[in-house]
Coordinates of C-alpha atoms and ligand atoms in Angstrom, one line a residue:
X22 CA 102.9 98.7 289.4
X23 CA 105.4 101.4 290.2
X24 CA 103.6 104.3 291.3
X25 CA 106.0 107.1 290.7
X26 CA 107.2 107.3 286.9
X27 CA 110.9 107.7 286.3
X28 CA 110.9 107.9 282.9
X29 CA 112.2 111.6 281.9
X30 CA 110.3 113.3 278.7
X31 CA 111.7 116.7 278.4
X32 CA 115.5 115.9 278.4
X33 CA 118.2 117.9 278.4
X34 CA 115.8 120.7 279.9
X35 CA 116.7 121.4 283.6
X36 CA 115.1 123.5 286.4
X37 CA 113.9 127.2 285.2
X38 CA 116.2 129.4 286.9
X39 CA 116.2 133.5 287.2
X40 CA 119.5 134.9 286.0
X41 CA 118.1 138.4 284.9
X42 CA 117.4 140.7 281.8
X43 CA 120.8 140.1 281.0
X44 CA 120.7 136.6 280.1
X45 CA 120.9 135.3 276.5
X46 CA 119.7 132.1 278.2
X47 CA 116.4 131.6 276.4
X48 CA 115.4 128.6 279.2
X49 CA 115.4 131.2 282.1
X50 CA 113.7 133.4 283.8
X51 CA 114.6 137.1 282.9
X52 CA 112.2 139.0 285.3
X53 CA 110.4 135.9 287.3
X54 CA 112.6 135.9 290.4
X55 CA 110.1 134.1 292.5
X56 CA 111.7 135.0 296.0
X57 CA 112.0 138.5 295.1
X58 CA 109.2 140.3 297.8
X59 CA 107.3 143.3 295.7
X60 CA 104.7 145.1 297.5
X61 CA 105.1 143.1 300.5
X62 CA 105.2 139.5 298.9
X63 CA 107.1 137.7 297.0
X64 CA 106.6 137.2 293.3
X65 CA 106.1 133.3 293.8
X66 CA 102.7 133.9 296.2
X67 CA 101.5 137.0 294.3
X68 CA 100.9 135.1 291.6
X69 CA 100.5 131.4 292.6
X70 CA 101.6 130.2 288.8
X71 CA 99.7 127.2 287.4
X72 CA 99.6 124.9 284.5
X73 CA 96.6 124.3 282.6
X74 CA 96.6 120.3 281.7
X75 CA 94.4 120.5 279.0
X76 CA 96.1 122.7 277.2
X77 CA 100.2 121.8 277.7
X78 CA 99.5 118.0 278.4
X79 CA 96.2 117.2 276.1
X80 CA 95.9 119.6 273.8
X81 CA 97.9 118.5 270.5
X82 CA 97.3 121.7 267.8
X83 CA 93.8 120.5 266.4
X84 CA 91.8 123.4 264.7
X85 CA 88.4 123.2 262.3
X86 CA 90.5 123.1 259.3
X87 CA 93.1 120.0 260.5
X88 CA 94.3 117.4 263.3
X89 CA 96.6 117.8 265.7
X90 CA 100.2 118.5 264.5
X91 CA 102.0 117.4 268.0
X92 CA 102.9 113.9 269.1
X93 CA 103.5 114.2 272.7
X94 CA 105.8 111.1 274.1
X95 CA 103.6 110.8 277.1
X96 CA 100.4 109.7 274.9
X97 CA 101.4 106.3 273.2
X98 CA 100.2 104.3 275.7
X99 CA 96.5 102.1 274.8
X100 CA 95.7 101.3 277.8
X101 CA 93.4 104.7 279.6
X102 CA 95.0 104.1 283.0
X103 CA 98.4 103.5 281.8
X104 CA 98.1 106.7 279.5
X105 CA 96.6 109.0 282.7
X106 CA 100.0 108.1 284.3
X107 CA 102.5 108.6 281.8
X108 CA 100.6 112.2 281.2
X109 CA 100.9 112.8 285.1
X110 CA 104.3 111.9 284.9
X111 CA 105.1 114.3 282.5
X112 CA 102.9 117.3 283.5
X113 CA 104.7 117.1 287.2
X114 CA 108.0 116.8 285.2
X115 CA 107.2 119.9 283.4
X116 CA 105.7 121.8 286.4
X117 CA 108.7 121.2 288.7
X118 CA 111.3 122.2 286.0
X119 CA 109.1 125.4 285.6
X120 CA 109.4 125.9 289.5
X121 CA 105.8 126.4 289.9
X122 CA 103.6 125.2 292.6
X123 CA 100.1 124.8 291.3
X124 CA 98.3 123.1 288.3
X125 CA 94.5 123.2 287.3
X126 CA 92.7 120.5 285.5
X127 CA 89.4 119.3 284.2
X128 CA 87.8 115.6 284.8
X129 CA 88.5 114.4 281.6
X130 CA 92.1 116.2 281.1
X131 CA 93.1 113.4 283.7
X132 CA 91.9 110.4 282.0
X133 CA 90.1 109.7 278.9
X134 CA 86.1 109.6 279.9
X135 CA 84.8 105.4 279.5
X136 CA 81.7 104.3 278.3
X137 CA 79.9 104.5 281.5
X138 CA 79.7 106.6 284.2
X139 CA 81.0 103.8 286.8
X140 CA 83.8 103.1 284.9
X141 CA 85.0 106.9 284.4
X142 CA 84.6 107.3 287.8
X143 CA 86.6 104.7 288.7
X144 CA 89.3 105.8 286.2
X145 CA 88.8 109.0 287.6
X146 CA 89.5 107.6 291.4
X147 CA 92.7 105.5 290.0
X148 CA 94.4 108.8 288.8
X149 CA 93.6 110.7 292.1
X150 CA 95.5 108.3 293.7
X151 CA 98.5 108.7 291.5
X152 CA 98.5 112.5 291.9
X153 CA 98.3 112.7 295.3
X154 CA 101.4 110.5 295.7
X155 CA 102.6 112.9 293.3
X156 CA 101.9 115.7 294.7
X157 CA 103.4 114.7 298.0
X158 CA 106.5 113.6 296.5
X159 CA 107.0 117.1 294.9
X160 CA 105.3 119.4 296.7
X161 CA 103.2 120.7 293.8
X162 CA 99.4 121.7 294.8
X163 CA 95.9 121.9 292.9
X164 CA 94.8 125.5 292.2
X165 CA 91.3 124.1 290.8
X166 CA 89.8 121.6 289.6
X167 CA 86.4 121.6 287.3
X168 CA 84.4 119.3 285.2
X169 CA 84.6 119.3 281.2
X170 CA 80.8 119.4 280.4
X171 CA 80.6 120.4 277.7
X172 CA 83.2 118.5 274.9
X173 CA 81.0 115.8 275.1
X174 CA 78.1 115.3 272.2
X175 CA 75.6 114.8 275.2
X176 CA 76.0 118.2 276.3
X177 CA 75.5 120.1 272.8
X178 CA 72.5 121.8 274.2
X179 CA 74.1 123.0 277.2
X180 CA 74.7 120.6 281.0
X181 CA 73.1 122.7 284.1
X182 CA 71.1 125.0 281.5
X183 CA 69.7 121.9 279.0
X184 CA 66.2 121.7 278.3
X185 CA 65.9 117.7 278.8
X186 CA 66.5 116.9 283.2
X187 CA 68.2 113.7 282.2
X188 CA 71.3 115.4 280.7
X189 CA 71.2 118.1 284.2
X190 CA 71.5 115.4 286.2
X191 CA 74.4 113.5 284.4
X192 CA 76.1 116.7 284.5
X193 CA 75.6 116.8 288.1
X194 CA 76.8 113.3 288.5
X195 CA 79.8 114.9 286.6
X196 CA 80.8 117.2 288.6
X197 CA 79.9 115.8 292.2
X198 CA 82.7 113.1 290.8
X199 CA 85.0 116.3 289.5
X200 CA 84.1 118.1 292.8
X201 CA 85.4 114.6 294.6
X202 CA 88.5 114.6 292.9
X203 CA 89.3 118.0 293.6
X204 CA 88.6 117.4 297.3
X205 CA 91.0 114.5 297.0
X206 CA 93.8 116.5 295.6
X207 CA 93.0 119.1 298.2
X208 CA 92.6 121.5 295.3
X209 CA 92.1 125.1 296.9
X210 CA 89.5 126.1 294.7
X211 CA 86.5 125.1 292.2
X212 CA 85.5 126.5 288.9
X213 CA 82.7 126.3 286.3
X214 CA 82.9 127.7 283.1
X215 CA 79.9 127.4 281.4
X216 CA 81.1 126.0 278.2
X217 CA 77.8 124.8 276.7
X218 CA 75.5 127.1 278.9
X219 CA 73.9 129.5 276.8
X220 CA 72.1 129.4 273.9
X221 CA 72.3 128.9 270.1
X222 CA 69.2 130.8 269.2
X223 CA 66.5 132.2 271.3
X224 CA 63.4 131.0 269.4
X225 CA 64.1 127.6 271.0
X226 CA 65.1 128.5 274.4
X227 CA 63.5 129.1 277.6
X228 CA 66.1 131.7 278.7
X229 CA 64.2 132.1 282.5
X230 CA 64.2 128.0 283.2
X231 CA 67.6 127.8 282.0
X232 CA 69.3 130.2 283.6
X233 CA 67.2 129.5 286.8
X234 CA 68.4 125.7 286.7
X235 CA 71.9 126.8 286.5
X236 CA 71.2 129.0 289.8
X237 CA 69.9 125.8 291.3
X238 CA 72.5 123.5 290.0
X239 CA 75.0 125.7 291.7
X240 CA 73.7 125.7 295.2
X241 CA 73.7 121.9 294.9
X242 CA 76.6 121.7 293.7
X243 CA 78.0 124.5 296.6
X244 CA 75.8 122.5 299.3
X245 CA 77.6 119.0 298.5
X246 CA 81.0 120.5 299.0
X247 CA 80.8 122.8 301.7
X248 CA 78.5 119.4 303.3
X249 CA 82.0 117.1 302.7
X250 CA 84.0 119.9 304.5
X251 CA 85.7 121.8 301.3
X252 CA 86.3 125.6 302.7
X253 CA 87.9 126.5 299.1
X254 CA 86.2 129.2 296.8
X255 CA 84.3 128.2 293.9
X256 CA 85.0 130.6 290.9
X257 CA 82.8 131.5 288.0
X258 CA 84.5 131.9 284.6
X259 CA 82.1 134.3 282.4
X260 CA 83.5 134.6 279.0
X261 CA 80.4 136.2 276.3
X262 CA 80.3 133.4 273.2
X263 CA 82.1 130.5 272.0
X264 CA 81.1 127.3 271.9
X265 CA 77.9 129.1 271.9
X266 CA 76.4 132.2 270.2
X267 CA 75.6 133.8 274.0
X268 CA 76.5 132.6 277.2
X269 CA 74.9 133.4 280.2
X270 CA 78.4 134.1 282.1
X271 CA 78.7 136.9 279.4
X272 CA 81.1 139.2 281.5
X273 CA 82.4 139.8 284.9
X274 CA 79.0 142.0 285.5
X275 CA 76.7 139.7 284.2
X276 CA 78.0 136.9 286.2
X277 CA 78.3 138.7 289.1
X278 CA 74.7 139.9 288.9
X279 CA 73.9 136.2 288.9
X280 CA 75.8 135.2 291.9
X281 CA 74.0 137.7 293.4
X282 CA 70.3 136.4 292.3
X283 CA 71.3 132.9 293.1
X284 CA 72.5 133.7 296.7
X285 CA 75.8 132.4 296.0
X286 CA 77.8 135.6 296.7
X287 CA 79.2 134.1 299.7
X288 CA 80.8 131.3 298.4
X289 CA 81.9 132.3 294.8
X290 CA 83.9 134.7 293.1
X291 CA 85.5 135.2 289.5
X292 CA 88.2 133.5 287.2
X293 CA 88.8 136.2 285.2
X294 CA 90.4 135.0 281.6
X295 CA 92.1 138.1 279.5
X296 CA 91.1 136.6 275.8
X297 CA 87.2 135.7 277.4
X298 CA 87.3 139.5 278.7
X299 CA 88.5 141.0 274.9
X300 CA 86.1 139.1 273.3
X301 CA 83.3 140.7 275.8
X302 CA 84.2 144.2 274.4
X303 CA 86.3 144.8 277.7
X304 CA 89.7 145.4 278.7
X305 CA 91.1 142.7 280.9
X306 CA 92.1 145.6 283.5
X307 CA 87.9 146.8 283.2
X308 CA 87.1 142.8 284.1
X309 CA 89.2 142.8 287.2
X310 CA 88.0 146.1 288.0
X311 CA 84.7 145.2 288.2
X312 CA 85.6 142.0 289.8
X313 CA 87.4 143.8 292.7
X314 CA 84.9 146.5 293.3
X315 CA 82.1 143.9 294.0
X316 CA 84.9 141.8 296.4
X317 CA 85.0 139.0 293.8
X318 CA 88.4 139.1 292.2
X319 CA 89.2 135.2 292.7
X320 CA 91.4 134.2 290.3
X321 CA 92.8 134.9 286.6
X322 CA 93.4 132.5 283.9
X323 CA 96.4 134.2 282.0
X324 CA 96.6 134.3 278.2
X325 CA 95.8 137.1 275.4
X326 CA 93.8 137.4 271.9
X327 CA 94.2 138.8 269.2
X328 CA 93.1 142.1 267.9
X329 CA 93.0 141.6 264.1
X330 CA 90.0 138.1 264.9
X331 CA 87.2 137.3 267.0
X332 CA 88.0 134.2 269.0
X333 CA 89.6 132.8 271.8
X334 CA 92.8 132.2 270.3
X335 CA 94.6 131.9 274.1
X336 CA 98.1 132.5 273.0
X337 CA 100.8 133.5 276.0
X338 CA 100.5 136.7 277.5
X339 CA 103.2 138.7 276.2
X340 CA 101.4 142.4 275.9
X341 CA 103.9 144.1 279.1
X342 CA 101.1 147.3 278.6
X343 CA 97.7 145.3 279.0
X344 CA 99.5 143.3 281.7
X345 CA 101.0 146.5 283.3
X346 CA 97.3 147.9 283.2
X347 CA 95.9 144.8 284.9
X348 CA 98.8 144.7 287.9
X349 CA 98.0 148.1 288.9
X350 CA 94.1 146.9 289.5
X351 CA 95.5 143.6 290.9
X352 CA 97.9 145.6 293.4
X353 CA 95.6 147.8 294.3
X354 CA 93.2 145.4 295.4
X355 CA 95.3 143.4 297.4
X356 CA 95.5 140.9 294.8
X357 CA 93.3 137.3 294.0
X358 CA 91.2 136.3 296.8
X359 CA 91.9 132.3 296.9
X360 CA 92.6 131.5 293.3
X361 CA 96.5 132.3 290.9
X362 CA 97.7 132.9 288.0
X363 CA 96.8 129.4 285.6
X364 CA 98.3 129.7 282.0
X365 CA 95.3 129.1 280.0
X366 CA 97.5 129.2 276.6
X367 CA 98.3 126.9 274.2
X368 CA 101.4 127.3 271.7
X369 CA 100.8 127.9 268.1
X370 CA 99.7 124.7 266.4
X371 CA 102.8 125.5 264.2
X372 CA 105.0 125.4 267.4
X373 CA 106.1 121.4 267.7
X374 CA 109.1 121.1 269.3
X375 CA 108.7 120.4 273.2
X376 CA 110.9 123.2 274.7
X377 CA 108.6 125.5 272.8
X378 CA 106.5 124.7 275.7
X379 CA 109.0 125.8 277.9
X380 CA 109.3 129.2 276.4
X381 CA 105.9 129.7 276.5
X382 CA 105.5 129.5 279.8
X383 CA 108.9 131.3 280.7
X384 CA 107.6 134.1 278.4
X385 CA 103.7 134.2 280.3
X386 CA 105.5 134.0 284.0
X387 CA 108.3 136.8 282.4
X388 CA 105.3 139.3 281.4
X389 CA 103.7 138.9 284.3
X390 CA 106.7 139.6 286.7
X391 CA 107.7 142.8 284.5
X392 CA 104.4 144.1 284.4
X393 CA 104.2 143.6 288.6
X394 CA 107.3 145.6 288.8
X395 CA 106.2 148.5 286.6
X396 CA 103.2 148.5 288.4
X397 CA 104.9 148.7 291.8
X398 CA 107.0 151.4 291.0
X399 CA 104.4 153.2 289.5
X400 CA 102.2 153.4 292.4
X401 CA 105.1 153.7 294.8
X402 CA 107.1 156.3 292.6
X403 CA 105.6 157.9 290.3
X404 CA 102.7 160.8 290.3
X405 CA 100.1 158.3 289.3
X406 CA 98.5 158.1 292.5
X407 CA 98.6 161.8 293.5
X408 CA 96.6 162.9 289.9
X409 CA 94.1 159.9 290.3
X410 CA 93.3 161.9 294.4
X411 CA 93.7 164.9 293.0
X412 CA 91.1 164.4 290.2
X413 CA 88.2 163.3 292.8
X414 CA 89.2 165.6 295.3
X415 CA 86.0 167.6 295.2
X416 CA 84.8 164.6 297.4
X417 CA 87.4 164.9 300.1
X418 CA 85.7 167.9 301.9
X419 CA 83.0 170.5 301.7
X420 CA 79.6 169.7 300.2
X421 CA 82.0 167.3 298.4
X422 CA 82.4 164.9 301.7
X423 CA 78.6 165.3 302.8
X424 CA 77.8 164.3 299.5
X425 CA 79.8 161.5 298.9
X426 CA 78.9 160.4 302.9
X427 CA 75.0 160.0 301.7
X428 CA 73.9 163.1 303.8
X429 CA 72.6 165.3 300.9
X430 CA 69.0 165.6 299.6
X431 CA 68.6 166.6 295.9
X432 CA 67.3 170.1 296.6
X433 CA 70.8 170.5 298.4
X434 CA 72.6 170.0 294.9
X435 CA 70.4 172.8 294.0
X436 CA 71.1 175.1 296.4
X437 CA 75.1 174.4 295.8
X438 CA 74.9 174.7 292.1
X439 CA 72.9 177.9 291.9
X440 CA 75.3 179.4 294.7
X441 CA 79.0 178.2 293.0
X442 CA 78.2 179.0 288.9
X443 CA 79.2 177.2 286.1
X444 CA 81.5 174.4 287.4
X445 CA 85.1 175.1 286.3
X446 CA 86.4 173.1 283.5
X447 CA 88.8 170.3 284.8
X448 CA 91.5 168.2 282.1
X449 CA 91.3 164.9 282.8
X450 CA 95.1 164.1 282.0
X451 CA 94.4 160.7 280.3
X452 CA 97.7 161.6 278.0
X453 CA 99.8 162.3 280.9
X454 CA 99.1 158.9 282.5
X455 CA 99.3 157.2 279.6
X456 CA 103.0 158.8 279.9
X457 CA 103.6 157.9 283.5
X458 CA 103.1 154.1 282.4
X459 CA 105.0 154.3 279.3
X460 CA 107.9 156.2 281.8
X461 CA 107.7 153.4 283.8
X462 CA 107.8 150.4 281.8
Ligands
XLS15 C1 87.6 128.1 277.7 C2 87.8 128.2 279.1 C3 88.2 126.9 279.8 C4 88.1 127.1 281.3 C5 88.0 125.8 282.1 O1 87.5 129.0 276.9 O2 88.8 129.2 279.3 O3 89.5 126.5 279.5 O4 89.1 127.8 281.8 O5 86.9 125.1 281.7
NI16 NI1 89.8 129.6 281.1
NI17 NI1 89.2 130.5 277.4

């Protein structure tokens, strides 16, 4: 068996070079120059890029109304093991023309599940071997791994959360296996999103038991690792509905709030997804936001929705403002804490040719490097960050300071406030920074 494939699948595509906004070249980089340092770093480990395999190696355009609509040259083999290595083959291809470093994957993404659990694992421990020769050969690394629980039919009333013990504990078997592969691959991180965990309707659910399995399941999962040495983060990817009609990782609060209750703030953090954060009723800059301010800003899975419908559609990111807006909360809080950017976006299932793969990703890594730069300059240039002072500087000295310090009692906001009048009436300028960024960009 040769272990490394030779065979090429996207030819006549060479390695992704930056040649600037200049360039008519549509198979380069306009604004990703990964060397380039901004803010102290270069662009290449600000962001940590990463390809999603389920979605650029596995997922071939299926939607509720018809099949898939892309044959990918890498899936004609019958045989599951010969299959798992042509797809390596060709997301390692792809990732090394891209110049990226990182990929992300689930279980089953790998290789297709067998009829038994002995069997997938061993499929599962077959591939791992592949990959890590893989890896080594070209240097690429794994971001995360994670465990698909919740495709399968045995999971349709939810894996950590279901109501029957037998399906928890296959999940777990699930993902001890998953969380053994990633170890394998040396991935850097771990993350559950809770595909299934939620509920359908309430009448039938025991929201308390659920939610406290899922707490448990965590730890046990969390205790296995950190027991077999893994020192990587484990992420938690809310997003509010879809597969199910709630899910308990509605938001970045919400799942926050559980880390917290579970005791697991040590150990995890969020994957925040821009589509998962629109369809919460949020911004993607409010999601990191709150991510940052409670220390938990892990990772991001990159993509964007849609404003005229209500799912996850996950195209590319391409919005430069909504990216812009996230870059200043991701610069200003010294960026992911373990995790990257993964390109959780699928092209259109009306986009079949192969480089339109290639653009996709050019155009996500593009938008993120423009947006970066806008954002730099306007913290480093602009009058951005002098307004945003000046607006809370009430708090810098005075009663102000000895407020915001915790030394005040209540009765001393009285004795301020019947002393200084009616407070003065202060503009809050959201026009004129919605100018600076526009200035900017
Ligand atoms: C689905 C999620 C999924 C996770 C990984 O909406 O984004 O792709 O990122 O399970
Ligand atoms: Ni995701
Ligand atoms: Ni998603």
């Amino acid at each position: 068996m040769a272990l490394l494939g030779d065979k090429e699948y996207f030819k006549g595509i060479g390695e992704i070079k930056f040649e600037g906004k200049e360039s008519d070249n549509p198979l380069a980089y306009k604004f990703y120059d990964p060397e380039r340092v901004v803010a102290g770093k270069t662009m290449r480990d600000h962001f940590k890029f990463a390809v999603a395999y389920w979605h650029t190696l596995c997922g071939t355009g299926g939607d509720p109304f018809g099949p898939g609509t892309k044959v990918f040259p890498w899936s004609t083999a019958s045989d599951p093991d010969q299959a798992a290595r042509d797809k390596a083959d060709a997301a390692f291809e792809f990732i090394t023309k891209m110049g990226f470093d990182y990929y992300c994957f689930h279980d089953f993404d790998l290789v297709d599940e067998a009829d038994s659990l002995a069997e997938s694992e061993k499929r599962i421990e077959r591939i791992v071997a592949y990959l890590k020769e893989k890896q080594a050969s070209s240097g690429v690394k794994l971001l995360w791994g994670t465990s698909n629980c919740f495709s399968n039919p045995r999971y349709m009333n939810g894996a950590a959360s279901n109501p029957n013990f037998d399906v928890v504990a296959r999940a777990g078997a699930q993902v001890k296996i998953a969380l053994d592969a990633t170890m394998a691959l040396e991935g850097e991180n771990y993350v559950f999103w809770g595909g299934r965990e939620g509920y359908m309707s309430l009448l039938n659910t025991n929201m308390k038991l659920e939610q406290d399995n899922m707490g448990r399941f965590l730890n046990m999962a969390k205790d296995y690792a950190r027991g077999q040495g893994f020192q990587g983060t484990f992420f938690i990817e809310p997003k509010p509905m879809e597969p199910t009609k709630h899910q308990y990782d509605f938001d970045a609060a919400t799942s926050i709030n559980s880390i917290r209750e579970y005791g697991l703030q040590d150990d995890f953090k969020l994957n925040i997804e821009v589509n998962h954060a629109t369809l919460a009723q949020h911004t993607f800059q409010h999601e990191l936001q709150v991510a940052a301010n409670a220390g938990m800003l892990g990772s991001i899975d990159a993509n964007r929705g849609d404003y005229q419908n209500g799912w996850d559609t996950d195209q590319f990111p391409n919005n430069i403002l909504e990216t812009t807006e996230a870059m200043l909360v991701f610069l200003k809080s010294g960026g992911l804490q373990g995790g990257g950017i993964n390109f959780d976006a699928k092209t259109r299932r009306n986009s079949t040719d192969l480089e339109d793969i290639f653009h996709a990703h050019i155009g996500g890594a593009d938008t993120f490097a423009r947006a970066l730069l806008i954002a730099d300059a306007v913290l480093e240039h602009s009058a951005y960050e002098g307004l945003l002072q000046q607006r809370y500087a009430s708090f810098d000295n005075g009663k102000g300071a000895q407020f915001k310090a915790g030394k005040l009692r209540l009765v001393d906001l009285y004795e301020h406030a019947s002393k200084a009048g009616e407070p003065a009436q202060i503009s809050g300028k959201q026009e004129l920074f919605e100018n600076i960024l526009n200035q900017y960009s």
